[in-house]
CSV table of C-alpha atoms in Angstrom, one decimal:
chain,number,residue,atom,x,y,z
A,26,MET,CA,-25.2,-13.9,5.7
A,27,GLY,CA,-26.1,-12.0,8.9
A,28,LEU,CA,-24.8,-8.8,10.1
A,29,LEU,CA,-21.5,-8.2,11.9
A,30,PRO,CA,-21.6,-6.7,15.4
A,31,LEU,CA,-23.0,-3.2,15.5
A,32,THR,CA,-19.8,-2.0,17.1
A,33,TYR,CA,-17.9,-3.0,13.9
A,34,THR,CA,-15.5,-0.4,12.5
A,35,ARG,CA,-13.7,-0.4,9.2
A,36,PRO,CA,-10.0,-1.2,9.0
A,37,LYS,CA,-8.1,1.9,9.9
A,38,TYR,CA,-6.0,3.5,7.2
A,39,VAL,CA,-2.4,2.4,7.7
A,40,PRO,CA,0.1,5.1,6.4
A,41,GLN,CA,3.5,3.9,5.5
A,42,GLU,CA,5.2,6.0,8.2
A,43,SER,CA,3.2,4.5,11.1
A,44,PHE,CA,3.4,0.9,9.8
A,45,SER,CA,7.0,0.3,9.2
A,46,GLY,CA,8.3,0.7,12.7
A,47,VAL,CA,11.9,1.3,11.8
A,48,SER,CA,14.7,3.6,12.9
A,49,ILE,CA,16.8,5.3,10.3
A,50,ALA,CA,20.5,5.9,10.1
A,51,THR,CA,21.9,7.7,7.0
A,52,THR,CA,25.1,6.2,5.6
A,53,ASP,CA,28.0,8.0,4.2
A,54,ASP,CA,27.1,7.1,0.6
A,55,GLY,CA,23.7,8.9,0.8
A,56,GLY,CA,21.7,5.8,1.6
A,57,SER,CA,19.7,5.1,4.7
A,58,ASP,CA,20.0,2.2,7.1
A,59,LYS,CA,16.9,0.9,8.9
A,60,GLU,CA,16.6,-1.5,11.8
A,61,ILE,CA,13.5,-3.5,11.8
A,62,SER,CA,11.7,-3.5,15.2
A,63,PRO,CA,9.4,-6.2,16.5
A,64,ARG,CA,6.5,-4.2,15.1
A,65,SER,CA,7.1,-5.8,11.7
A,66,ASP,CA,6.2,-9.3,13.1
A,67,VAL,CA,3.1,-7.9,14.7
A,68,SER,CA,2.1,-6.5,11.4
A,69,VAL,CA,2.4,-9.8,9.7
A,70,ARG,CA,0.3,-11.5,12.3
A,71,SER,CA,-2.4,-8.9,12.2
A,72,GLY,CA,-2.8,-9.4,8.5
A,73,GLN,CA,-3.6,-13.1,9.1
A,74,SER,CA,-6.3,-12.6,11.7
A,75,GLY,CA,-9.8,-11.4,11.6
A,76,GLN,CA,-9.1,-8.4,13.7
A,77,SER,CA,-9.0,-4.7,12.8
A,78,GLY,CA,-12.2,-4.8,10.9
A,79,ILE,CA,-11.2,-7.6,8.5
A,80,PRO,CA,-13.4,-10.8,8.6
A,81,ASP,CA,-11.8,-14.2,8.3
A,82,SER,CA,-13.2,-14.6,4.8
A,83,LEU,CA,-11.2,-11.6,3.6
A,84,THR,CA,-7.8,-12.3,5.1
A,85,PHE,CA,-4.6,-11.8,3.1
A,86,ASP,CA,-4.1,-15.6,2.7
A,87,ARG,CA,-7.7,-16.1,1.5
A,88,ILE,CA,-7.2,-13.5,-1.2
A,89,MET,CA,-3.8,-14.9,-2.3
A,90,ASN,CA,-5.3,-18.4,-2.6
A,91,GLY,CA,-8.2,-17.3,-4.8
A,92,GLY,CA,-10.9,-17.8,-2.2
A,93,THR,CA,-12.7,-14.5,-2.8
A,94,CYS,CA,-15.1,-13.0,-5.4
A,95,PRO,CA,-15.0,-9.6,-7.1
A,96,PRO,CA,-14.2,-7.0,-6.1
A,97,MET,CA,-11.9,-8.7,-3.6
A,98,THR,CA,-9.9,-11.0,-5.9
A,99,LEU,CA,-6.2,-11.1,-6.3
A,100,ARG,CA,-6.5,-9.3,-9.6
A,101,ASP,CA,-8.5,-6.5,-7.8
A,102,PHE,CA,-5.8,-6.4,-5.2
A,103,MET,CA,-3.1,-6.0,-7.9
A,104,ASN,CA,-5.2,-3.2,-9.6
A,105,TYR,CA,-5.5,-1.4,-6.3
A,106,LEU,CA,-1.7,-1.5,-5.8
A,107,VAL,CA,-1.1,-0.3,-9.3
A,108,TYR,CA,-3.6,2.5,-9.6
A,109,ILE,CA,-4.3,3.6,-6.0
A,110,GLU,CA,-1.4,2.7,-3.7
A,111,HIS,CA,1.3,2.7,-6.4
A,112,SER,CA,3.3,-0.2,-4.8
A,113,ALA,CA,2.5,-3.1,-7.0
A,114,GLU,CA,6.2,-4.2,-7.1
A,115,ASN,CA,5.7,-5.6,-3.6
A,116,LEU,CA,3.0,-8.0,-4.7
A,117,GLN,CA,4.8,-8.8,-8.0
A,118,PHE,CA,8.0,-9.7,-6.2
A,119,PHE,CA,6.1,-11.7,-3.5
A,120,LEU,CA,4.2,-13.8,-6.1
A,121,TRP,CA,7.5,-14.4,-8.0
A,122,TYR,CA,9.2,-15.6,-4.8
A,123,LYS,CA,6.4,-18.0,-3.9
A,124,ASP,CA,6.6,-19.5,-7.4
A,125,TYR,CA,10.5,-19.5,-7.3
A,126,CYS,CA,10.5,-21.5,-4.0
A,127,ARG,CA,8.1,-24.1,-5.6
A,128,ARG,CA,10.3,-24.4,-8.7
A,129,PHE,CA,13.5,-24.6,-6.6
A,130,GLU,CA,12.2,-27.4,-4.5
A,131,ALA,CA,11.4,-29.4,-7.7
A,132,ILE,CA,14.9,-29.4,-9.1
A,133,PRO,CA,17.2,-32.5,-8.6
A,134,ALA,CA,19.3,-32.7,-5.4
A,135,SER,CA,22.5,-32.5,-7.5
A,136,GLU,CA,21.5,-29.0,-8.7
A,137,LYS,CA,20.4,-27.9,-5.3
A,138,ALA,CA,23.9,-28.8,-4.0
A,139,LEU,CA,25.3,-26.0,-6.2
A,140,ALA,CA,23.3,-23.4,-4.3
A,141,PRO,CA,23.7,-24.0,-0.6
A,142,GLU,CA,21.4,-22.5,2.0
A,143,TRP,CA,22.1,-18.9,3.2
A,144,THR,CA,21.9,-19.3,6.9
A,145,LEU,CA,21.0,-16.7,9.5
A,146,ALA,CA,24.5,-16.6,10.8
A,147,MET,CA,25.8,-15.8,7.3
A,148,HIS,CA,23.3,-13.0,7.0
A,149,GLU,CA,24.2,-11.5,10.3
A,150,ASP,CA,27.9,-11.7,9.5
A,151,THR,CA,27.3,-9.9,6.2
A,152,VAL,CA,25.3,-7.2,7.8
A,153,ALA,CA,27.9,-6.7,10.5
A,154,LYS,CA,30.7,-6.3,7.9
A,155,ILE,CA,28.6,-3.8,5.9
A,156,ARG,CA,28.0,-1.7,9.1
A,157,LYS,CA,31.7,-2.0,10.1
A,158,GLY,CA,32.8,-0.8,6.7
A,159,THR,CA,30.4,2.1,6.8
A,160,ALA,CA,31.8,3.1,10.3
A,161,ASP,CA,35.4,2.7,9.2
A,162,LYS,CA,34.8,5.1,6.3
A,163,ARG,CA,33.8,7.8,8.7
A,164,ARG,CA,36.5,7.2,11.4
A,165,PRO,CA,39.7,8.4,9.5
A,166,GLU,CA,38.4,12.0,9.0
A,167,VAL,CA,37.7,12.3,12.8
A,168,ASP,CA,41.1,10.8,13.8
A,169,VAL,CA,43.1,13.1,11.5
A,170,ALA,CA,41.3,16.2,12.8
A,171,GLN,CA,41.9,15.1,16.4
A,172,GLN,CA,45.6,14.6,15.8
A,173,ILE,CA,46.0,18.0,14.1
A,174,PHE,CA,44.2,20.0,16.9
A,175,LYS,CA,45.2,17.8,19.8
A,176,GLY,CA,46.1,19.8,22.9
A,177,SER,CA,44.8,23.1,21.3
A,178,ASP,CA,41.6,25.1,22.0
A,179,PHE,CA,40.2,23.6,18.8
A,180,ASP,CA,40.4,20.1,20.0
A,181,LYS,CA,36.8,19.9,21.2
A,182,GLN,CA,35.4,21.9,18.3
A,183,ALA,CA,37.2,19.7,15.8
A,184,GLY,CA,35.8,16.6,17.3
A,185,GLU,CA,32.3,18.1,17.2
A,186,ALA,CA,32.8,19.4,13.7
A,187,PHE,CA,33.7,16.1,12.2
A,188,SER,CA,31.3,14.0,14.2
A,189,PRO,CA,28.2,12.8,12.4
A,190,PRO,CA,25.2,15.1,12.9
A,191,SER,CA,22.6,14.0,15.4
A,192,HIS,CA,20.1,13.3,12.6
A,193,LEU,CA,22.4,10.7,11.2
A,194,HIS,CA,22.3,8.4,14.2
A,195,VAL,CA,20.2,5.3,14.5
A,196,ALA,CA,18.3,6.9,17.5
A,197,ASP,CA,16.4,9.2,15.2
A,198,HIS,CA,13.7,11.5,16.5
A,199,GLN,CA,11.2,9.7,14.3
A,200,PRO,CA,11.8,6.0,15.0
A,201,LEU,CA,8.8,4.8,13.1
A,202,ARG,CA,9.6,6.7,9.9
A,203,THR,CA,10.2,4.5,6.9
A,204,PRO,CA,13.0,5.4,4.4
A,205,PRO,CA,11.8,7.5,1.5
A,206,ASP,CA,11.0,5.8,-1.7
A,207,SER,CA,14.2,5.9,-3.7
A,208,ARG,CA,12.3,6.4,-6.9
A,209,HIS,CA,11.3,9.8,-5.7
A,210,SER,CA,14.7,10.6,-4.1
A,211,GLU,CA,17.6,12.5,-5.7
A,212,GLN,CA,20.2,10.6,-3.8
A,213,THR,CA,22.4,8.1,-5.6
A,214,THR,CA,23.6,4.7,-4.4
A,215,CYS,CA,26.1,2.1,-5.6
A,216,TYR,CA,23.3,0.2,-7.4
A,217,ALA,CA,22.7,2.7,-10.2
A,218,PRO,CA,22.9,1.0,-13.7
A,219,SER,CA,26.1,1.6,-15.5
A,220,SER,CA,24.3,3.3,-18.3
A,221,SER,CA,20.8,4.7,-19.0
A,222,GLY,CA,19.0,1.5,-19.9
A,223,THR,CA,21.5,0.5,-22.7
A,224,THR,CA,22.9,-2.5,-20.9
A,225,ASP,CA,21.1,-5.8,-20.4
A,226,TYR,CA,20.2,-7.3,-17.0
A,227,LYS,CA,23.3,-9.5,-16.9
A,228,ALA,CA,25.6,-6.5,-17.2
A,229,GLN,CA,23.5,-4.6,-14.6
A,230,ALA,CA,23.7,-7.5,-12.2
A,231,SER,CA,27.4,-7.7,-12.7
A,232,ASP,CA,27.8,-4.0,-11.9
A,233,ALA,CA,25.7,-4.6,-8.7
A,234,PHE,CA,28.0,-7.4,-7.6
A,235,HIS,CA,31.0,-5.3,-8.2
A,236,SER,CA,29.6,-2.2,-6.4
A,237,ALA,CA,28.6,-4.2,-3.4
A,238,GLY,CA,32.1,-5.6,-3.1
A,239,ALA,CA,30.9,-9.1,-3.9
A,240,THR,CA,32.6,-11.7,-6.0
A,241,GLN,CA,31.1,-12.6,-9.4
A,242,PRO,CA,28.8,-15.6,-8.9
A,243,PHE,CA,29.1,-19.1,-10.5
A,244,THR,CA,27.0,-19.3,-13.6
A,245,ILE,CA,26.3,-23.0,-13.2
A,246,GLN,CA,24.1,-22.4,-10.2
A,247,PRO,CA,20.4,-23.2,-10.8
A,248,PHE,CA,18.3,-20.2,-11.9
A,249,ARG,CA,21.3,-17.9,-11.9
A,250,ASP,CA,20.1,-16.1,-15.0
A,251,GLU,CA,16.7,-15.5,-13.3
A,252,ILE,CA,18.3,-14.2,-10.2
A,253,ASN,CA,20.2,-11.7,-12.3
A,254,ARG,CA,16.9,-10.5,-13.7
A,255,VAL,CA,15.5,-10.1,-10.2
A,256,ILE,CA,18.5,-7.9,-9.2
A,257,ALA,CA,18.1,-5.8,-12.3
A,258,THR,CA,14.3,-5.5,-11.9
A,259,TYR,CA,13.7,-5.2,-8.1
A,260,ILE,CA,16.9,-4.5,-6.2
A,261,MET,CA,19.1,-2.1,-8.2
A,262,TYR,CA,18.7,1.6,-7.8
A,263,SER,CA,16.4,3.0,-10.6
A,264,SER,CA,15.3,-0.4,-11.6
A,265,PRO,CA,11.9,-0.6,-13.2
A,266,ARG,CA,10.2,-2.1,-10.1
A,267,GLN,CA,12.6,-1.1,-7.4
A,268,LEU,CA,11.6,-2.2,-3.9
A,269,ASN,CA,11.8,0.3,-1.1
A,270,LEU,CA,15.0,-0.9,0.5
A,271,SER,CA,17.6,0.7,2.6
A,272,SER,CA,21.3,0.9,1.6
A,273,TRP,CA,22.4,-1.9,3.8
A,274,GLU,CA,19.5,-4.1,2.7
A,275,GLN,CA,20.5,-3.7,-0.9
A,276,LYS,CA,24.1,-4.5,-0.2
A,277,ALA,CA,23.3,-7.5,2.0
A,278,THR,CA,20.9,-9.0,-0.5
A,279,VAL,CA,23.3,-8.6,-3.4
A,280,GLN,CA,26.1,-10.1,-1.5
A,281,ALA,CA,23.9,-13.1,-0.5
A,282,LEU,CA,22.8,-13.6,-4.1
A,283,SER,CA,26.4,-13.5,-5.3
A,284,GLN,CA,27.0,-16.6,-3.2
A,285,THR,CA,23.9,-18.7,-3.8
A,286,THR,CA,20.6,-18.8,-5.6
A,287,HIS,CA,18.9,-20.6,-2.7
A,288,PRO,CA,15.6,-18.9,-1.8
A,289,THR,CA,16.9,-18.3,1.7
A,290,ALA,CA,19.2,-15.6,0.3
A,291,LEU,CA,16.1,-13.5,-0.1
A,292,ARG,CA,14.6,-14.5,3.3
A,293,ASP,CA,14.8,-11.1,5.0
A,294,LEU,CA,13.9,-9.2,1.9
A,295,VAL,CA,10.7,-11.2,1.4
A,296,LYS,CA,9.9,-10.9,5.1
A,297,SER,CA,10.0,-7.1,4.8
A,298,VAL,CA,7.8,-7.2,1.6
A,299,GLU,CA,5.3,-9.6,3.1
A,300,SER,CA,5.1,-7.6,6.2
A,301,SER,CA,4.2,-4.5,4.2
A,302,LEU,CA,1.6,-6.4,2.1
A,303,ARG,CA,-0.1,-7.9,5.2
A,304,GLY,CA,0.1,-5.0,7.6
A,305,GLN,CA,-0.4,-2.0,5.3
A,306,SER,CA,-1.6,-2.8,1.7
A,307,HIS,CA,-4.1,-5.5,2.6
A,308,PRO,CA,-6.0,-3.5,5.3
A,309,ASN,CA,-6.0,-0.4,3.1
A,310,PHE,CA,-7.3,-2.5,0.2
A,311,VAL,CA,-10.2,-3.8,2.3
A,312,ARG,CA,-11.0,-0.3,3.6
A,313,TRP,CA,-11.0,1.0,0.0
A,314,SER,CA,-13.1,-1.8,-1.4
A,315,ILE,CA,-15.9,-1.1,1.2
A,316,CYS,CA,-16.6,2.2,-0.7
A,317,ASN,CA,-19.2,1.4,-3.3
A,318,GLY,CA,-19.1,4.8,-5.1
A,319,ASN,CA,-16.5,6.8,-6.9
A,320,PRO,CA,-15.3,10.0,-5.3
A,321,ALA,CA,-17.8,12.1,-7.3
A,322,ARG,CA,-20.7,10.0,-6.1
A,323,VAL,CA,-19.5,10.0,-2.5
A,324,THR,CA,-19.1,13.8,-2.5
A,325,PHE,CA,-22.6,14.1,-4.0
A,326,ALA,CA,-24.0,11.9,-1.3
A,327,ARG,CA,-22.3,13.9,1.4
A,328,GLY,CA,-23.8,17.1,0.0
A,329,LEU,CA,-27.2,15.6,-0.2
A,330,GLY,CA,-27.0,14.5,3.4
A,331,LEU,CA,-26.0,18.0,4.5
A,332,PHE,CA,-28.8,19.5,2.4
A,333,LEU,CA,-31.4,17.2,4.0
A,334,ILE,CA,-30.2,18.1,7.5
A,335,VAL,CA,-30.4,21.8,6.8
A,336,ALA,CA,-33.8,21.4,5.2
A,337,GLY,CA,-35.0,19.6,8.3
A,338,PHE,CA,-33.8,22.5,10.5
A,339,ALA,CA,-35.5,25.0,8.3
A,340,MET,CA,-38.8,23.0,8.4
A,341,ALA,CA,-38.6,22.6,12.2
A,342,VAL,CA,-37.9,26.4,12.7
A,343,VAL,CA,-40.8,27.4,10.5
A,344,LEU,CA,-43.2,25.0,12.1
A,345,THR,CA,-42.1,26.0,15.6
A,346,LEU,CA,-42.7,29.7,14.9
A,347,SER,CA,-46.1,29.1,13.3
A,348,SER,CA,-49.4,28.6,15.1
A,349,LEU,CA,-49.7,24.9,14.0
A,350,GLY,CA,-49.7,22.3,16.7
A,351,ARG,CA,-46.6,20.8,18.1
A,352,GLY,CA,-47.2,17.5,16.4
A,353,TYR,CA,-46.6,19.0,13.0
A,354,ARG,CA,-43.0,19.7,14.0
A,355,ALA,CA,-42.3,15.9,13.9
A,356,PHE,CA,-42.4,16.1,10.1
A,357,ALA,CA,-38.8,17.4,10.2
A,358,ALA,CA,-37.7,14.1,11.6
A,359,LEU,CA,-38.0,12.5,8.2
A,360,ALA,CA,-35.5,14.9,6.7
A,361,TRP,CA,-33.1,14.5,9.7
A,362,VAL,CA,-33.2,10.7,9.6
A,363,LEU,CA,-32.5,10.5,5.9
A,364,GLY,CA,-29.9,13.3,6.0
A,365,ILE,CA,-28.0,11.9,9.0
A,366,SER,CA,-28.1,8.4,7.6
A,367,THR,CA,-26.9,9.5,4.2
A,368,LEU,CA,-24.1,11.6,5.6
A,369,VAL,CA,-22.9,8.9,8.0
A,370,ALA,CA,-22.8,6.3,5.2
A,371,ALA,CA,-21.2,8.7,2.8
A,372,TRP,CA,-18.6,9.6,5.4
A,373,LYS,CA,-17.5,5.9,5.3
A,374,GLY,CA,-17.4,5.9,1.5
A,375,MET,CA,-20.8,4.4,0.8
A,376,CYS,CA,-23.8,5.5,-1.2
A,377,VAL,CA,-27.1,4.3,0.4
A,378,VAL,CA,-28.8,4.2,-3.0
A,379,LEU,CA,-26.1,1.9,-4.5
A,380,HIS,CA,-26.1,-0.2,-1.4
A,381,GLY,CA,-29.9,-0.7,-1.7
A,382,LEU,CA,-29.2,-2.7,-4.9
A,383,HIS,CA,-25.9,-4.1,-3.6
A,384,HIS,CA,-24.2,-2.4,-6.5
A,385,ARG,CA,-20.9,-0.6,-6.8
A,386,HIS,CA,-19.5,1.8,-9.4
A,387,ILE,CA,-17.2,0.2,-12.0
A,388,ARG,CA,-13.6,1.3,-11.5
A,389,PRO,CA,-12.3,3.9,-13.9
A,390,TRP,CA,-9.8,1.5,-15.5
A,391,GLU,CA,-12.7,-1.0,-16.1
A,392,LEU,CA,-15.2,1.5,-17.6
A,393,PHE,CA,-14.2,1.6,-21.2
A,394,GLU,CA,-13.5,-2.1,-21.7
A,395,GLN,CA,-16.9,-2.6,-23.2
A,396,ASP,CA,-16.9,0.5,-25.3
A,397,ASP,CA,-14.1,-0.4,-27.7
A,398,ALA,CA,-12.9,-3.8,-28.6
A,399,SER,CA,-9.3,-2.6,-29.3
A,400,MET,CA,-9.2,-0.8,-26.0
A,401,ALA,CA,-10.5,-3.9,-24.2
A,402,GLU,CA,-7.6,-5.9,-25.7
A,403,GLU,CA,-5.2,-3.2,-24.7
A,404,GLU,CA,-6.5,-3.2,-21.1
A,405,GLU,CA,-6.4,-7.0,-20.9
A,406,LYS,CA,-2.8,-6.9,-22.1
A,407,LEU,CA,-1.9,-4.3,-19.5
A,408,SER,CA,-3.6,-6.3,-16.8
A,409,LYS,CA,-1.7,-9.4,-17.7
A,410,GLU,CA,1.6,-7.5,-17.7
A,411,SER,CA,1.0,-6.4,-14.0
A,412,PHE,CA,1.2,-10.1,-13.1
A,413,GLU,CA,4.4,-10.8,-15.0
A,414,SER,CA,7.4,-11.1,-12.7
A,415,PHE,CA,9.7,-9.2,-15.0
A,416,GLY,CA,8.7,-6.2,-17.1
A,417,SER,CA,8.5,-2.5,-17.3
A,418,SER,CA,7.6,-0.2,-14.5
A,419,ASN,CA,4.1,0.0,-13.1
A,420,SER,CA,3.3,3.4,-14.6
A,421,TYR,CA,-0.2,3.8,-16.0
A,422,GLU,CA,-0.3,7.4,-17.1
A,423,ASP,CA,-0.2,6.4,-20.7
A,424,GLU,CA,-3.0,3.9,-20.5
A,425,PRO,CA,-6.0,4.8,-22.8
A,426,TRP,CA,-8.6,5.1,-20.1
A,427,VAL,CA,-6.8,7.9,-18.2
A,428,VAL,CA,-7.5,10.6,-20.8
A,429,LYS,CA,-11.0,9.4,-21.5
A,430,TYR,CA,-11.9,9.4,-17.8
A,431,GLN,CA,-10.4,12.9,-17.2
A,432,LYS,CA,-12.7,14.2,-20.0
A,433,ARG,CA,-15.8,12.7,-18.5
A,434,ASN,CA,-18.0,15.3,-16.9
A,435,VAL,CA,-19.0,15.3,-13.3
A,436,VAL,CA,-22.6,14.3,-13.8
A,437,ARG,CA,-21.6,11.2,-15.8
A,438,LYS,CA,-19.1,10.3,-13.1
A,439,ILE,CA,-21.8,10.6,-10.4
A,440,PHE,CA,-24.2,8.3,-12.3
A,441,ASP,CA,-21.6,6.0,-13.8
A,442,ARG,CA,-22.2,2.4,-14.7
A,443,GLU,CA,-22.8,0.0,-11.8
A,444,ILE,CA,-22.1,-3.7,-11.2
A,445,TRP,CA,-23.3,-6.1,-8.5
A,446,VAL,CA,-21.0,-6.8,-5.5
A,447,GLN,CA,-20.3,-10.5,-5.7
A,448,GLU,CA,-18.3,-11.0,-2.5
A,449,PRO,CA,-20.6,-12.1,0.3
A,450,ALA,CA,-18.3,-10.9,3.1
A,451,LEU,CA,-18.0,-7.4,1.6
A,452,ARG,CA,-21.8,-7.2,1.3
A,453,GLN,CA,-22.0,-8.2,4.9
A,454,ILE,CA,-19.7,-5.4,5.9
A,455,GLN,CA,-21.7,-2.9,3.8
A,456,ASP,CA,-25.0,-4.1,5.3
A,457,THR,CA,-23.5,-3.5,8.8
A,458,ILE,CA,-22.4,0.0,8.0
A,459,PHE,CA,-25.8,0.7,6.4
A,460,VAL,CA,-27.6,-0.4,9.6
A,461,GLN,CA,-25.2,1.7,11.7
A,462,ALA,CA,-26.0,4.7,9.5
A,463,LEU,CA,-29.8,4.1,9.9
A,464,LEU,CA,-29.5,3.8,13.7
A,465,SER,CA,-27.4,7.0,13.8
A,466,GLY,CA,-30.0,8.8,11.7
A,467,ALA,CA,-32.9,7.5,13.9
A,468,LEU,CA,-31.1,8.5,17.1
A,469,GLY,CA,-30.0,11.9,15.9
A,470,GLY,CA,-33.3,12.7,14.2
A,471,GLY,CA,-35.3,11.6,17.3
A,472,LEU,CA,-33.3,13.8,19.6
A,473,LEU,CA,-33.6,16.8,17.4
A,474,THR,CA,-37.3,16.2,17.0
A,475,LEU,CA,-37.8,15.9,20.7
A,476,VAL,CA,-36.0,19.2,21.3
A,477,PHE,CA,-38.2,21.1,18.8
A,478,VAL,CA,-41.4,19.5,20.0
A,479,LEU,CA,-40.8,20.5,23.6
A,480,VAL,CA,-39.9,24.1,22.7
A,481,PRO,CA,-42.9,26.4,23.1
A,482,GLY,CA,-43.9,28.2,19.9
A,483,PRO,CA,-44.4,32.0,19.8
A,484,LYS,CA,-47.2,31.6,17.1
A,485,LEU,CA,-46.0,34.4,15.0
A,486,PHE,CA,-48.2,33.4,12.0
């Protein structure tokens, strides 16, 4: 494969705050409401195109359909979400939903009739009732205060005292801020399990329906038991794989699922999850995969580049002050070209030595699979669990490789085991960055050499 245009740039890192494009309104129960802006749709479209530094052969759909090679496969994407971004629940839920839609379409028409479609009008009506109920809970406190102080000097102060603070309104000062991850929040919502893990998913789902003000669903609907497990695993507060949802999204989804098990009941929830995967996780995964060295190796490469640049300056200064001819000063160009090239490549996460072999460092969670057969079996089991739709949380702190890698000394990390990069599109990106680094080194080294060659020497020795 040839090179990409020399103006190519890596996908920019997409932080969660800048991606979501939502405005927040805190509800009376401690939750937060968010209104999705058109930015979400833009994010979904951007994940499908070859723009923003992602070639067509590495698009989100290509990875999901198994059309890529290591280290850009679906399993690599899942590992990235588990170990790096810590948001694997989005991909796990998305994969389950795609499979659920396929299985739902395969059931007989008589069973489908038991689970009618959840229309957009139904969804909007449910959301409107939730927002109205939230507003009605606030209004009585304001009305009582106004009646007590009506006509007095405290009339205006009372209205201001009982009115919601400015930071609770939808027009927040940070309209692109996403709601905080509820797993790391101390707030409570109506979706907390009734006890600390002692009840099964059916009882937890029943509590969720009751707390959301929804009627208990019909058990004869197709896949009702599976939907209850989805609520207990992904939607309830403090669930093992809780999605990052606002309060009204939780309520609206639970009320929809209390009425039907049709896939359309999860339409808006899936749209939000898919938008996050396409617009945030996927570009960040491509950017992270371009780095062929671990953090220790990249830091070492940056230090080496800086050392070569300083060595080039030292050589140039000595030769300039000496009585040698000006032509000898050009020897410093070698150190400058190598140093600048190494530094530019390392600044983009690449080691030029590894790239010369088209190699990459083996990931820390892959390092010890070949050392111990029992550990390899354990790692394989944990890897399979990450693709299971229902299971424990995505915590990896107790996995065997964590302690072993922490005890590994820095020198071993710098010169860790390597493996060939199989994905052609990724090698093409790395080749382009390597050429860009060489050109930057040649340009920078040439300019510095020209300056020192033109400077007259005092011939001190």
